[in-house]
Amino acid sequence: MDTDVLIVGAGPTGLMLANQLARRGLRPLIIDRHAGPSLQTRALGVQARTLEIYAQLGIAGRALQLGKRGNGANIWAEGKPMARVPLGDVGRGMTPYPYILILGQDDNERIMGERLRELGGAVQWNTELTGLKEARDHVVATLKQPDGTARDITAAWVAGCDGARSAVRELNGIGFPGAPYEHVFFVADVEATGAMVPDELNVYLWRKGFHLFFPMRGQDHWRVVGILPEALKGKEGAGFDDVVPSIRGEAGSGLEFKACSWFSTYRIHHRSASRFRAGRCFLLGDAAHIHSPVGAQGMNTGLQDAYNLAWKLTLVISGRADAKLLDTYGAERVPVAQRLLGTTDRAFMLVVNDHWLVGLLRTKVLARIAALAMDLAPVRRFAFRTVSQTGIHYRASPLSEPGGGLPGDAPQAGDRFPWLQLKMRADGPVEDLFRALDDLRFHLLLFGQSTAGSHKDFQVHSIPADPHNEEELDRARIPATSFYLLRPDGHVALCGAQLKPGAIERYLTDRLGFRS
Ligand SMILES: Cc1cc2nc3c(=O)[nH]c(=O)nc-3n(C[C@H](O)[C@H](O)[C@H](O)COP(=O)(O)OP(=O)(O)OC[C@H]3O[C@@H](n4cnc5c(N)ncnc54)[C@H](O)[C@@H]3O)c2cc1C
């Protein structure tokens, strides 16, 4: 076998998967048909859940150093300031990163590429997947090499991280149902001055659409996104100068553009692959799902597809778990993609619909409602959980086993286990739970009970009874007597009030196909 895992595509999704496999001791082969890393910023928003994963990978510090916290969104309607929605620390107490980080996709890819090299991996550029043939226990992949010649290699598994036009998806005959939206969008990275509130998101709503100004790194640098004016649709070579009059018309005549470093027009599609796996091939990221950029979810969702698949692939390749574990990748990630398509669709239609009534709603009502609603703590928490992706759960997954005896408002099987500050030892300091638990194995957290010693498949943490711990558990609605088995990706596998002897071993054998 030439490689355990062939990763096709070195965008953010492929790089995340390569990193996660490399730090688990595997040597995937990662290829990309381009000559080198993309220099386009494309995605800009890094969500809290991604930063939590970055922290485990050792790159959160670098991302925070290079990025900007999105502190607030200023909503302008027909040129007048309408409302400011505070975003800084909006998720305080829910995650170590209670905000959205503005950091371009190119920087994210660079940081992940550097980490991959530190882990001993490297992207094979100028290498394109052109054919796939599946055998019983491997796949033969045909690669077009940098010198133009073709070579067949064998891989146990193939991860299609090859974007919206995925060759892995097409070569496996997997459908990509959905449709394009009718509007054509433009995106421009510019140096500009004007009424925009610096370092914050500025949303300009108008009767027929919107313009978004995202703050970027550097003085007066902004990413401007909007709908291409009707008159420019289909115009060959439309450039930034062509859209300036419409931006000025809406965002104010005081706007001065000094430079434009990137301009692109694009049509947005909403599509989801009919399945995320065919035999030994998987689809991840844009290869599996694409949707509108409202909510800055696309890149983040791909990164989490990779995080979900990596620990499962590692257990199967090492022979520890049965290959049926890999079925749970689709079982968990397809519903996430479908929900995302639904919500981004609705949000998007509200922003782009040019019906006069929707236009009125957008300019007169939306901003005020958004600002008022975000004043309410439960709305703020719900909105943050949704957008930050910390609220994603796998409750319906075959890997989620609800134990008895937990109240309905306690964390449940399938949930991302909450971020807590706990005394892990009776005489020890208060620790950040996410730092205390690595993501390379299962962890068993015991509250108000204990169990004998350690186990090769999971690490046991008997959390001592202590006034600080009680307060923290109470805040997270975790009963004082309970147990939680956490998967490597931090989601709850099995939980309940009282751990019965042999329950964990039975879970690992039955649900994950662990071999003893
Ligand atoms: C203009 C624009 C703005 C966007 N803004 C946002 C945003 O604000 N927020 C957000 O979250 N998302 C945004 N997105 C979406 C985001 O860019 C994507 O979700 C993200 O790039 C998906 O990453 P990926 O790794 O899955 O795919 P890609 O980034 O598309 O990477 C796929 C890689 O596969 C390689 N490849 C393809 N075919 C082959 C082959 N046959 N052999 C070898 N290599 C191959 C390609 O060269 C490419 O490098 C935006 C997208 C666009 C176009």
PDB file of C-alpha atoms and ligand atoms in Angstrom, residues 7-15 31-38 40-47 105 109 124-131 142-144 160-168 171 185-187 214 223 225 262 264-268 284-303 305 389, ligand 1:
ATOM      1  CA  ILE A   7      -6.054  13.382   0.790  1.00  0.00           C
ATOM      2  CA  VAL A   8      -7.119  15.066  -2.429  1.00  0.00           C
ATOM      3  CA  GLY A   9      -6.995  18.863  -2.047  1.00  0.00           C
ATOM      4  CA  ALA A  10      -4.861  21.068   0.183  1.00  0.00           C
ATOM      5  CA  GLY A  11      -7.427  23.760   0.949  1.00  0.00           C
ATOM      6  CA  PRO A  12      -8.375  24.299   4.594  1.00  0.00           C
ATOM      7  CA  THR A  13     -10.263  20.988   4.846  1.00  0.00           C
ATOM      8  CA  GLY A  14      -7.454  18.830   3.443  1.00  0.00           C
ATOM      9  CA  LEU A  15      -4.822  20.602   5.523  1.00  0.00           C
ATOM     10  CA  ILE A  31      -1.926  16.325  -3.066  1.00  0.00           C
ATOM     11  CA  ASP A  32      -3.207  19.459  -4.797  1.00  0.00           C
ATOM     12  CA  ARG A  33      -3.448  20.254  -8.467  1.00  0.00           C
ATOM     13  CA  HIS A  34      -2.384  23.870  -7.911  1.00  0.00           C
ATOM     14  CA  ALA A  35       1.262  24.941  -7.848  1.00  0.00           C
ATOM     15  CA  GLY A  36       1.136  26.243  -4.267  1.00  0.00           C
ATOM     16  CA  PRO A  37      -1.059  27.629  -1.496  1.00  0.00           C
ATOM     17  CA  SER A  38      -3.934  29.906  -2.457  1.00  0.00           C
ATOM     18  CA  GLN A  40      -6.919  34.590  -1.931  1.00  0.00           C
ATOM     19  CA  THR A  41      -8.532  35.474   1.381  1.00  0.00           C
ATOM     20  CA  ARG A  42     -12.007  33.997   0.515  1.00  0.00           C
ATOM     21  CA  ALA A  43     -13.356  32.921   3.955  1.00  0.00           C
ATOM     22  CA  LEU A  44     -12.723  35.494   6.667  1.00  0.00           C
ATOM     23  CA  GLY A  45     -14.510  34.376   9.830  1.00  0.00           C
ATOM     24  CA  VAL A  46     -12.968  31.813  12.168  1.00  0.00           C
ATOM     25  CA  GLN A  47     -15.527  30.491  14.636  1.00  0.00           C
ATOM     26  CA  GLN A 105      -8.498  31.810   4.570  1.00  0.00           C
ATOM     27  CA  GLU A 109      -4.065  27.701   5.254  1.00  0.00           C
ATOM     28  CA  GLN A 124       2.585  17.407  -3.019  1.00  0.00           C
ATOM     29  CA  TRP A 125       1.660  20.339  -5.298  1.00  0.00           C
ATOM     30  CA  ASN A 126       1.017  20.192  -9.049  1.00  0.00           C
ATOM     31  CA  THR A 127      -0.490  16.733  -8.595  1.00  0.00           C
ATOM     32  CA  GLU A 128      -4.028  16.065  -9.754  1.00  0.00           C
ATOM     33  CA  LEU A 129      -6.334  13.136  -9.119  1.00  0.00           C
ATOM     34  CA  THR A 130      -7.714  11.960 -12.466  1.00  0.00           C
ATOM     35  CA  GLY A 131      -8.960   8.429 -11.819  1.00  0.00           C
ATOM     36  CA  THR A 142      -4.433   7.770 -10.872  1.00  0.00           C
ATOM     37  CA  LEU A 143      -2.431  10.944 -10.347  1.00  0.00           C
ATOM     38  CA  LYS A 144      -1.264  13.404 -12.975  1.00  0.00           C
ATOM     39  CA  GLY A 160     -12.072  14.051  -1.139  1.00  0.00           C
ATOM     40  CA  CYS A 161     -11.240  17.526   0.160  1.00  0.00           C
ATOM     41  CA  ASP A 162     -11.165  18.803  -3.409  1.00  0.00           C
ATOM     42  CA  GLY A 163     -13.725  21.580  -3.290  1.00  0.00           C
ATOM     43  CA  ALA A 164     -17.031  22.267  -4.996  1.00  0.00           C
ATOM     44  CA  ARG A 165     -16.045  20.605  -8.291  1.00  0.00           C
ATOM     45  CA  SER A 166     -14.737  17.539  -6.477  1.00  0.00           C
ATOM     46  CA  ALA A 167     -13.194  14.875  -8.684  1.00  0.00           C
ATOM     47  CA  VAL A 168     -13.596  12.316  -5.880  1.00  0.00           C
ATOM     48  CA  LEU A 171     -15.515   9.789 -10.063  1.00  0.00           C
ATOM     49  CA  PHE A 185     -21.898  38.552  -6.084  1.00  0.00           C
ATOM     50  CA  PHE A 186     -18.692  40.474  -6.011  1.00  0.00           C
ATOM     51  CA  VAL A 187     -15.948  40.459  -3.439  1.00  0.00           C
ATOM     52  CA  PHE A 214     -15.348  43.334   6.921  1.00  0.00           C
ATOM     53  CA  ARG A 223     -13.270  43.225   2.418  1.00  0.00           C
ATOM     54  CA  VAL A 225     -19.039  42.026  -0.464  1.00  0.00           C
ATOM     55  CA  TRP A 262      -8.419  41.503  -5.224  1.00  0.00           C
ATOM     56  CA  SER A 264     -13.794  38.621  -8.033  1.00  0.00           C
ATOM     57  CA  THR A 265     -17.371  37.894  -8.998  1.00  0.00           C
ATOM     58  CA  TYR A 266     -19.042  34.620  -8.171  1.00  0.00           C
ATOM     59  CA  ARG A 267     -22.311  32.804  -8.212  1.00  0.00           C
ATOM     60  CA  ILE A 268     -23.308  31.106  -5.006  1.00  0.00           C
ATOM     61  CA  LEU A 284     -15.440  16.589   3.179  1.00  0.00           C
ATOM     62  CA  GLY A 285     -15.740  20.373   3.087  1.00  0.00           C
ATOM     63  CA  ASP A 286     -16.944  22.066  -0.100  1.00  0.00           C
ATOM     64  CA  ALA A 287     -16.782  18.719  -1.911  1.00  0.00           C
ATOM     65  CA  ALA A 288     -19.690  17.629   0.315  1.00  0.00           C
ATOM     66  CA  HIS A 289     -21.663  20.840   0.826  1.00  0.00           C
ATOM     67  CA  ILE A 290     -21.710  24.422  -0.392  1.00  0.00           C
ATOM     68  CA  HIS A 291     -24.005  27.225   0.678  1.00  0.00           C
ATOM     69  CA  SER A 292     -24.201  30.986   0.967  1.00  0.00           C
ATOM     70  CA  PRO A 293     -21.422  32.706   2.927  1.00  0.00           C
ATOM     71  CA  VAL A 294     -23.962  34.293   5.316  1.00  0.00           C
ATOM     72  CA  GLY A 295     -22.770  33.477   8.821  1.00  0.00           C
ATOM     73  CA  ALA A 296     -19.163  32.619   7.832  1.00  0.00           C
ATOM     74  CA  GLN A 297     -19.771  28.875   8.158  1.00  0.00           C
ATOM     75  CA  GLY A 298     -18.275  27.278   5.005  1.00  0.00           C
ATOM     76  CA  MET A 299     -14.608  26.949   5.863  1.00  0.00           C
ATOM     77  CA  ASN A 300     -15.376  26.200   9.503  1.00  0.00           C
ATOM     78  CA  THR A 301     -17.748  23.370   8.598  1.00  0.00           C
ATOM     79  CA  GLY A 302     -15.116  21.740   6.370  1.00  0.00           C
ATOM     80  CA  LEU A 303     -12.557  21.936   9.175  1.00  0.00           C
ATOM     81  CA  ASP A 305     -15.748  17.473   8.909  1.00  0.00           C
ATOM     82  CA  GLN A 389     -20.629  25.998  15.907  1.00  0.00           C
TER      83      GLN A 389
HETATM   84  C1  LIG B   1     -15.430  34.472  -2.956  1.00  0.00           C
HETATM   85  C2  LIG B   1     -15.645  33.523  -1.793  1.00  0.00           C
HETATM   86  C3  LIG B   1     -15.878  34.036  -0.525  1.00  0.00           C
HETATM   87  C4  LIG B   1     -16.075  33.172   0.544  1.00  0.00           C
HETATM   88  N1  LIG B   1     -16.274  33.673   1.794  1.00  0.00           N
HETATM   89  C5  LIG B   1     -16.435  32.835   2.848  1.00  0.00           C
HETATM   90  C6  LIG B   1     -16.595  33.323   4.178  1.00  0.00           C
HETATM   91  O1  LIG B   1     -16.612  34.527   4.426  1.00  0.00           O
HETATM   92  N2  LIG B   1     -16.704  32.419   5.208  1.00  0.00           N
HETATM   93  C7  LIG B   1     -16.653  31.051   4.985  1.00  0.00           C
HETATM   94  O2  LIG B   1     -16.708  30.257   5.953  1.00  0.00           O
HETATM   95  N3  LIG B   1     -16.520  30.568   3.726  1.00  0.00           N
HETATM   96  C8  LIG B   1     -16.396  31.422   2.674  1.00  0.00           C
HETATM   97  N4  LIG B   1     -16.228  30.922   1.431  1.00  0.00           N
HETATM   98  C9  LIG B   1     -16.212  29.479   1.280  1.00  0.00           C
HETATM   99  C10 LIG B   1     -14.844  28.899   1.633  1.00  0.00           C
HETATM  100  O3  LIG B   1     -13.863  29.531   0.858  1.00  0.00           O
HETATM  101  C11 LIG B   1     -14.893  27.416   1.383  1.00  0.00           C
HETATM  102  O4  LIG B   1     -15.924  26.854   2.191  1.00  0.00           O
HETATM  103  C12 LIG B   1     -13.566  26.723   1.696  1.00  0.00           C
HETATM  104  O5  LIG B   1     -12.571  27.132   0.816  1.00  0.00           O
HETATM  105  C13 LIG B   1     -13.728  25.207   1.590  1.00  0.00           C
HETATM  106  O6  LIG B   1     -12.498  24.601   1.794  1.00  0.00           O
HETATM  107  P1  LIG B   1     -12.153  23.203   1.141  1.00  0.00           P
HETATM  108  O7  LIG B   1     -10.780  22.883   1.616  1.00  0.00           O
HETATM  109  O8  LIG B   1     -13.250  22.252   1.444  1.00  0.00           O
HETATM  110  O9  LIG B   1     -12.187  23.435  -0.437  1.00  0.00           O
HETATM  111  P2  LIG B   1     -11.267  24.397  -1.338  1.00  0.00           P
HETATM  112  O10 LIG B   1     -10.799  25.565  -0.560  1.00  0.00           O
HETATM  113  O11 LIG B   1     -12.025  24.639  -2.588  1.00  0.00           O
HETATM  114  O12 LIG B   1      -9.981  23.509  -1.653  1.00  0.00           O
HETATM  115  C14 LIG B   1     -10.026  22.433  -2.556  1.00  0.00           C
HETATM  116  C15 LIG B   1      -8.620  22.146  -3.052  1.00  0.00           C
HETATM  117  O13 LIG B   1      -8.667  20.959  -3.840  1.00  0.00           O
HETATM  118  C16 LIG B   1      -7.821  21.114  -4.949  1.00  0.00           C
HETATM  119  N5  LIG B   1      -8.305  20.192  -5.998  1.00  0.00           N
HETATM  120  C17 LIG B   1      -9.472  20.228  -6.663  1.00  0.00           C
HETATM  121  N6  LIG B   1      -9.580  19.186  -7.499  1.00  0.00           N
HETATM  122  C18 LIG B   1      -8.441  18.476  -7.389  1.00  0.00           C
HETATM  123  C19 LIG B   1      -7.938  17.296  -7.999  1.00  0.00           C
HETATM  124  N7  LIG B   1      -8.648  16.610  -8.919  1.00  0.00           N
HETATM  125  N8  LIG B   1      -6.702  16.835  -7.657  1.00  0.00           N
HETATM  126  C20 LIG B   1      -5.972  17.506  -6.735  1.00  0.00           C
HETATM  127  N9  LIG B   1      -6.396  18.638  -6.123  1.00  0.00           N
HETATM  128  C21 LIG B   1      -7.616  19.113  -6.431  1.00  0.00           C
HETATM  129  C22 LIG B   1      -7.953  22.580  -5.330  1.00  0.00           C
HETATM  130  O14 LIG B   1      -6.824  23.009  -6.059  1.00  0.00           O
HETATM  131  C23 LIG B   1      -8.068  23.245  -3.958  1.00  0.00           C
HETATM  132  O15 LIG B   1      -6.818  23.665  -3.462  1.00  0.00           O
HETATM  133  C24 LIG B   1     -16.057  31.771   0.339  1.00  0.00           C
HETATM  134  C25 LIG B   1     -15.820  31.259  -0.947  1.00  0.00           C
HETATM  135  C26 LIG B   1     -15.632  32.119  -2.014  1.00  0.00           C
HETATM  136  C27 LIG B   1     -15.381  31.560  -3.395  1.00  0.00           C
END
